[in-house]
Amino acid sequence: MTMTSPAAPALDEDETLPIAEVARCTGLSADTLRYYEKAGLIDSVRRTAGGVRRYAAVDMDWLAFLLRLRDTGMSIANMQRFAGLRREGDASVAERLALLREHRDGVDRRIRSLRENNRALDTKIAHYEELLEGER
Amino acid sequence: MTMTSPAAPALDEDETLPIAEVARCTGLSADTLRYYEKAGLIDSVRRTAGGVRRYAAVDMDWLAFLLRLRDTGMSIANMQRFAGLRREGDASVAERLALLREHRDGVDRRIRSLRENNRALDTKIAHYEELLEGER
DNA sequence: CTAGAAGTTGGAGCGCGCTCCAACGCAAGC
DNA sequence: GCTTGCGTTGGAGCGCGCTCCAACTTCTAG
């Protein structure tokens, strides 16, 4: 799930979006957005006087980053660790960097493994193709 | 989870393995092996007179293939579809081929998406590195 | 001012892929 | 033959990542 440019309106400084709009342009459901917030993955979201969420540009950026982590297979538990470090401010930069590197390396390994397995599937597919050829 | 050569003894024709051995060399648990069988993913497994499973070379091959499907993210439901077609014999070859191609293409898309996201993570990592540089 | 749409909360429920358990049966070594 | 441990079954339970719900409040267009 990418954040496609036309779907994400590129908010001007201090323009804000209601949850339905954020849902639409992130591909997450409103429920999931609330769930992420409750889980501590997001915590900066401002509210109206009545308690209604209004997402700012900074929230959208953080969300886009979270989505990258999620889409590369990071668990919510690890995203919580990362979000927690972020809350601690600059002191945690080294630790965040380490976490991120480790994650990226894991993704690289995963990509290599997928490519290897997919090559094997290609071979299997070729076998099936031959089988069909011979039968005609 | 790959089937590493030294772990998988390369069974002679009609030598068989007990479930614990199969578990060890596939990386699956015995519970999972039984679960897969109950789910109809595996159905050729012979038994002793007493009802104890003995896995033959052909079962190991099929398991290795299932593991490839699983490790490339195929759901159990889809593996069931595939296993069902296989049971139907040669008539289903075309359909199996189609299923496999579709799966492989999906994996390719997933790989591309992972690579794209990982490049973005690299950028983020570079930012963090600069941040740490500047601070020293 | 009002109707109706959109948002809020806490908590229950769900689908997936296992994982664990109890109670029992079989098998291999002494 | 007996013990010890491996294997069997059916079914319950679990962790994850949402998803849905009821009951209620807020926001917005007319």
Coordinates of C-alpha atoms in Angstrom, one line a residue, chain A residues 5 8 15 17 22 32 46 49 72 82-83 86-87 89 92 97 117 136:
Chain A
S5 CA 0.6 11.4 -4.8
A8 CA -2.3 12.3 -0.7
E15 CA -3.9 22.2 7.1
L17 CA -7.5 16.1 7.5
V22 CA -6.6 9.9 6.0
T32 CA -6.9 0.7 12.1
R46 CA -4.4 17.0 17.5
A49 CA -12.4 21.1 21.0
T72 CA 8.3 -4.5 4.8
F82 CA 10.6 2.4 17.3
A83 CA 7.8 4.8 18.2
R86 CA 11.2 8.4 18.8
R87 CA 9.3 9.8 21.8
G89 CA 14.0 12.4 21.3
S92 CA 17.7 7.6 21.0
L97 CA 19.4 3.7 13.6
N117 CA 12.3 -19.6 -4.1
R136 CA -0.9 -31.4 -27.5

